[in-house]
Coordinates of C-alpha atoms in Angstrom, one line a residue:
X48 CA 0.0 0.0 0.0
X49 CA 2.8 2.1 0.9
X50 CA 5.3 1.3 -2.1
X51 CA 9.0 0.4 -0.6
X52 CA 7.7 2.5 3.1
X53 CA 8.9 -0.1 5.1
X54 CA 11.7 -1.8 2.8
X55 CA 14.6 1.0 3.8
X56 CA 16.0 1.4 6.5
X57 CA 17.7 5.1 6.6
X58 CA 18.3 5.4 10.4
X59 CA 21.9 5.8 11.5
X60 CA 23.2 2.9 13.0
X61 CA 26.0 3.4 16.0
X62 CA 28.4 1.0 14.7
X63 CA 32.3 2.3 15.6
X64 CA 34.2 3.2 12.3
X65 CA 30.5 3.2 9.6
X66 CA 30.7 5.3 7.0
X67 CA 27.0 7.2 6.0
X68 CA 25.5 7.5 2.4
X69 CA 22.5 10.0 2.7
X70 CA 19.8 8.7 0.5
X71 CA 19.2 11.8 -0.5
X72 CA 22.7 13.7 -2.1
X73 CA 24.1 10.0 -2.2
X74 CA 27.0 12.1 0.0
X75 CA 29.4 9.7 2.3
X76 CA 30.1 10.9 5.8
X77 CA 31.5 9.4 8.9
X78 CA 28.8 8.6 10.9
X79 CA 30.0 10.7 13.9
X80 CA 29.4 13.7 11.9
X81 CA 25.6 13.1 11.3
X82 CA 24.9 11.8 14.8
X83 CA 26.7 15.2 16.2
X84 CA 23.8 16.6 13.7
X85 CA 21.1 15.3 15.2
X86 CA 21.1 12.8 12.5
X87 CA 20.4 15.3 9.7
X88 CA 22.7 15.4 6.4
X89 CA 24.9 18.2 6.9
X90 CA 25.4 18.6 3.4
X91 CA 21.9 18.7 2.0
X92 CA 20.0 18.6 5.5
X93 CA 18.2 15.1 4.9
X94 CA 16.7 14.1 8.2
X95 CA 17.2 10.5 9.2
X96 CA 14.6 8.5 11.0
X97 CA 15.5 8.1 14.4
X98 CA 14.7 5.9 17.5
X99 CA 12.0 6.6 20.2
X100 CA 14.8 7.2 22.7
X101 CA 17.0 10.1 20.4
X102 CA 13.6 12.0 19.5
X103 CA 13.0 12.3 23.3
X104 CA 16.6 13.1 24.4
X105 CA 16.7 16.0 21.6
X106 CA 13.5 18.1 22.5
X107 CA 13.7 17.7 26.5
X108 CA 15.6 18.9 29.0
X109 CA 18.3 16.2 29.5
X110 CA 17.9 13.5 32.6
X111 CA 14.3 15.3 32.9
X112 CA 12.4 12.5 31.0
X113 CA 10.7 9.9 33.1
X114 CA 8.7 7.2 30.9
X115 CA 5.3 6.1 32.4
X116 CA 3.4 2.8 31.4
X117 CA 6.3 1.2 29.7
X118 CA 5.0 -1.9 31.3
X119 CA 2.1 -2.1 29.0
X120 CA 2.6 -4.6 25.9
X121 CA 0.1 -5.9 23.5
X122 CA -1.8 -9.3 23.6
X123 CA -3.4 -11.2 20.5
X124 CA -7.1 -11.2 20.7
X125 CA -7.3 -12.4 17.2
X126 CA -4.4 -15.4 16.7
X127 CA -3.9 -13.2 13.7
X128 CA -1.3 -14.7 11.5
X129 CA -0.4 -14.1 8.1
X130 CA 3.1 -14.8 7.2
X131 CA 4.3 -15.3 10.3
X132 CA 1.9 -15.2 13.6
X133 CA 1.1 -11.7 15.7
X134 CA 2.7 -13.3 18.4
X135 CA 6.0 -13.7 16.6
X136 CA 6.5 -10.5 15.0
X137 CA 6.0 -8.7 18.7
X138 CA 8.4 -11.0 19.9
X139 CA 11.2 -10.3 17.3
X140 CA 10.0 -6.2 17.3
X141 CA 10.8 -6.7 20.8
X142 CA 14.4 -8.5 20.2
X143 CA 15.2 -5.6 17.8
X144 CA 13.7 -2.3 19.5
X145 CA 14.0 -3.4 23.4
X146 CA 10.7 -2.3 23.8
X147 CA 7.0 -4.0 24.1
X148 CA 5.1 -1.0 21.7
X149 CA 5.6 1.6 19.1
X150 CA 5.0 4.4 21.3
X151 CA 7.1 6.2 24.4
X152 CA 5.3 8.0 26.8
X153 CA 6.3 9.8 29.3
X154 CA 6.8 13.0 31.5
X155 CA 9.6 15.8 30.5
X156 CA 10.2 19.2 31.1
X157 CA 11.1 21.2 27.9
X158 CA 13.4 24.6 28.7
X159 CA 11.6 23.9 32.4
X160 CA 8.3 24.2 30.8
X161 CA 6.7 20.6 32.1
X162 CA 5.1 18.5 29.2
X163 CA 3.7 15.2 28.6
X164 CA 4.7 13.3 25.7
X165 CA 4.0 10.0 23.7
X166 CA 6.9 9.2 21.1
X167 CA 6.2 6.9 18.1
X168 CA 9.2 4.6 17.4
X169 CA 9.2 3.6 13.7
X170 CA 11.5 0.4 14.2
X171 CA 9.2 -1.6 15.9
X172 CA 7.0 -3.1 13.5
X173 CA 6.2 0.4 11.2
X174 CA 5.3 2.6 14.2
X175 CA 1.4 1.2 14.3
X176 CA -1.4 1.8 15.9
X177 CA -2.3 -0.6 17.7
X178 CA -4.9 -1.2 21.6
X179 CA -1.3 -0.4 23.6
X180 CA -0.3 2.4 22.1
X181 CA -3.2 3.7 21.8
X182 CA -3.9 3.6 25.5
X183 CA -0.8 5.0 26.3
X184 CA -1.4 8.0 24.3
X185 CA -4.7 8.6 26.2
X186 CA -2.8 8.1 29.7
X187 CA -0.6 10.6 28.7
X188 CA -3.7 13.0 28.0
X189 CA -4.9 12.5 30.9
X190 CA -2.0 13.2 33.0
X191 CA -1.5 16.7 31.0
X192 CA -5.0 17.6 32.2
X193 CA -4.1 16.5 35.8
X194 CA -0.9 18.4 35.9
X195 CA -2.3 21.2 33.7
X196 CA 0.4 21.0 31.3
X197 CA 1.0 21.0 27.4
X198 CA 0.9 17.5 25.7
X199 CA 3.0 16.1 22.5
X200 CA 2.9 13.3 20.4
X201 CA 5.6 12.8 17.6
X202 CA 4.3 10.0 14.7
X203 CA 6.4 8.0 12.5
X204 CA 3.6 5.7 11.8
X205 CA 2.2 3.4 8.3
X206 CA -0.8 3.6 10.3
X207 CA -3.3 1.5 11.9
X208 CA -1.8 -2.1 12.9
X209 CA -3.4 -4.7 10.7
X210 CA -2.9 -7.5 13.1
X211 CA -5.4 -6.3 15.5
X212 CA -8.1 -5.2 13.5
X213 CA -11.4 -3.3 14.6
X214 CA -9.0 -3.0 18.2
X215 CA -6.5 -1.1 16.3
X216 CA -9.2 1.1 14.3
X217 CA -10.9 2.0 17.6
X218 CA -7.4 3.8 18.8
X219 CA -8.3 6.9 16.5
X220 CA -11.7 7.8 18.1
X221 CA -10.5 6.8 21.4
X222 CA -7.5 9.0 21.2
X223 CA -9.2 11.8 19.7
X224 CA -12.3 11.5 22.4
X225 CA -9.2 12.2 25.0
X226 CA -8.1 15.4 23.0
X227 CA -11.2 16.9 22.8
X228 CA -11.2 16.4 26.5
X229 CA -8.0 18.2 27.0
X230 CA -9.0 21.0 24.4
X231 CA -12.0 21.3 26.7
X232 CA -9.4 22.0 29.4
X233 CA -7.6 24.9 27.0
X234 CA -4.7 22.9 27.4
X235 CA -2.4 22.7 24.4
X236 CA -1.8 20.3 22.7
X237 CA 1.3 20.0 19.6
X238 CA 1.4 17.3 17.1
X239 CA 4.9 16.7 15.3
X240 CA 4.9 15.2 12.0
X241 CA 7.9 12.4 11.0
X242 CA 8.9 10.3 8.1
X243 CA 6.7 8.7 7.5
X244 CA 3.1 9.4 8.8
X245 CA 0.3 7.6 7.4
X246 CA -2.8 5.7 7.6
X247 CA -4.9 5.8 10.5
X248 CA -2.4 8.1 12.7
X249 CA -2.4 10.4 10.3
X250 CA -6.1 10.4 9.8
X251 CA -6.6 11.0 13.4
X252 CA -4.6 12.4 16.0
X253 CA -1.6 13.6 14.1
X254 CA -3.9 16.1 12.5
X255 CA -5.6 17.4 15.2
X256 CA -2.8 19.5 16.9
X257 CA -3.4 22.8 17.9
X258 CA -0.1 23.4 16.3
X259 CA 0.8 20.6 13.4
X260 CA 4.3 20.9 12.3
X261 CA 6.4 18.9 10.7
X262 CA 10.7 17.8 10.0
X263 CA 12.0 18.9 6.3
X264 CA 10.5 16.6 3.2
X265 CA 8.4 14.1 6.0
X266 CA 6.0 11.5 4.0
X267 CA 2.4 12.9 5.4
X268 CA -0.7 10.9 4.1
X269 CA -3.2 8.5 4.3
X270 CA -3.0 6.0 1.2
X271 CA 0.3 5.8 -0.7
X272 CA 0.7 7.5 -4.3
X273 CA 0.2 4.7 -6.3
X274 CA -3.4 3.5 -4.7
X275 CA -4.6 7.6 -4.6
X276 CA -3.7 7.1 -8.3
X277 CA -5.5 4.1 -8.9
X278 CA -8.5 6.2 -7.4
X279 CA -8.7 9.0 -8.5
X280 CA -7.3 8.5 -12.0
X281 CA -5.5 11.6 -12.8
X282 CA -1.8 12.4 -12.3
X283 CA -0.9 13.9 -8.8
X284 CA 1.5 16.7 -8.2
X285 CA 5.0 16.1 -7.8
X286 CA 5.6 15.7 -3.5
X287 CA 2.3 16.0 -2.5
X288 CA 2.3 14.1 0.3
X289 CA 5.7 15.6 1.5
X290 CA 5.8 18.5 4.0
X291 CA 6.7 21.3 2.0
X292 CA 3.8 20.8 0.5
X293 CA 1.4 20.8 3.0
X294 CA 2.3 23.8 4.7
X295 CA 1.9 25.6 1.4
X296 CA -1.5 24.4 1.1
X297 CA -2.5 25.1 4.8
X298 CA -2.5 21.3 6.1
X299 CA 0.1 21.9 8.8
X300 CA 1.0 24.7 10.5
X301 CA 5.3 25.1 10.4
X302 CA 7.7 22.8 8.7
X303 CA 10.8 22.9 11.8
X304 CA 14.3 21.5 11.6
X305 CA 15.6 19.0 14.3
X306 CA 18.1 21.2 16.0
X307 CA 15.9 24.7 16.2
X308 CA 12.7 21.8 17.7
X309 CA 13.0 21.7 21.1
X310 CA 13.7 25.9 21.1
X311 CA 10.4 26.4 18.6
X312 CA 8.3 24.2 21.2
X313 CA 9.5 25.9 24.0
X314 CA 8.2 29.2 22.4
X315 CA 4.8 27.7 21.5
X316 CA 4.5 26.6 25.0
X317 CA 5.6 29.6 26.4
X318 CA 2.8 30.9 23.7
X319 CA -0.1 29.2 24.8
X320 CA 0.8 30.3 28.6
X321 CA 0.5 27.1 30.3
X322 CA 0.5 26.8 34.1
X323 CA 4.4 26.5 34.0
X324 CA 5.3 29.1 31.7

């Protein structure tokens, strides 16, 4: 559905003496350079996909993070197999990430300004949307409107988890049920856009920040190119689903890069006058 989505593999592994090709200018670097770049090309300012754990470290104030729920991991309701068995794939997701879902949550403070947070790691299987992750997203709403402070959520999602079905499906009213709650509250609330965002996230949370903004050239959509093709039957403009895009047609709000993040939501929270700031 998604073309060759989930078929690369463009973040930047640790490995002592790796050299780096950037997909993008096809430029060769030592991989101590990009990582001392946030993981962004420093010639032609491709951003890499990067863990959970690197996306918290870079927008919150460092050794203020405390993750919440990370207890929570999904079950298989359905026996779903198709390939290989839902069972199995969590297992190895789990081998390879260290972690029992796709999403991070947690408190932080940001520049002192306390936030809560909920992280979407795209290495464990595609970033979806499954019952877990979904319910850790609501947690995390519901401990911004307890504290009375701003909440966050950063996708890198192909959507909606296919393995659990109508469960999985369910995640985007229940999640966006919470954020009406917390807009009810006037808290804010400030959605960050990643390669890629798709599917179900994208067609629910992820786009209803009261700020939507977005890294350089991030995949935003809901069905890949060549099905919206299929479709609609016309040819589609070239990088429409990238962000660029988008914030010229009024879809997101601010297209940021990684290094000026953390300062730009700092200033939105400082913005919104939260309790903290």
């Amino acid at each position: 559905m998604f073309g060759n989505l989930f078929k690369k593999d463009e973040s930047v592994k640790e490995t002592p003496n790796q050299w780096i090709k950037c997909p993008k200018c096809t430029s060769l670097m030592f991989y101590k350079e990009v990582e001392s770049k946030l993981n962004v090309c420093p010639k032609c300012n491709h951003h890499f996909r990067i863990s959970a754990d690197k996306r918290i470290e870079s927008i919150v104030d460092e050794g203020s993070f405390v993750e919440m729920d990370a207890t929570l991991a999904p079950v298989d309701p359905l026996k779903f197999s198709d390939k290989k068995s839902y069972k199995k794939r969590l297992e190895e997701a789990k081998a390879k990430t260290g972690k029992t879902s796709s999403v991070v949550s947690g408190s932080a403070t940001i520049n002192g300004q306390p936030v809560e947070l909920a992280v979407f790691d795209f290495s464990f299987m595609g970033g979806s949307l499954g019952s877990v992750e979904g319910e850790k997203i609501v947690r995390s709403i519901n401990r911004a409107i307890e504290k009375e402070c701003g909440f966050i959520i950063v996708s890198a999602s192909g959507g909606a988890r296919m393995q659990e079905s109508t469960y999985s499906l369910l995640q985007m009213s229940k999640t966006s049920a919470a954020l009406n709650r917390l807009h009810q509250k006037g808290l804010p609330f400030i959605s960050i856009l990643t390669d890629p965002t798709m599917g179900g996230v994208s067609a629910s949370f992820a786009m209803l920040g009261d700020i939507i903004m977005a890294e350089p050239d991030a995949l935003i959509g809901f069905a890949g190119q060549r099905v919206i093709k299929q479709t609609v039957g016309v040819d589609l403009p070239e990088g429409f689903q990238r962000a660029e895009f988008l914030l010229e047609h009024g879809l997101i709000d601010m297209v940021v890069n990684r290094e000026q993040m953390k300062q730009t939501l700092s200033d939105l929270f400082k913005l919104f006058n939260t309790k903290a700031g």
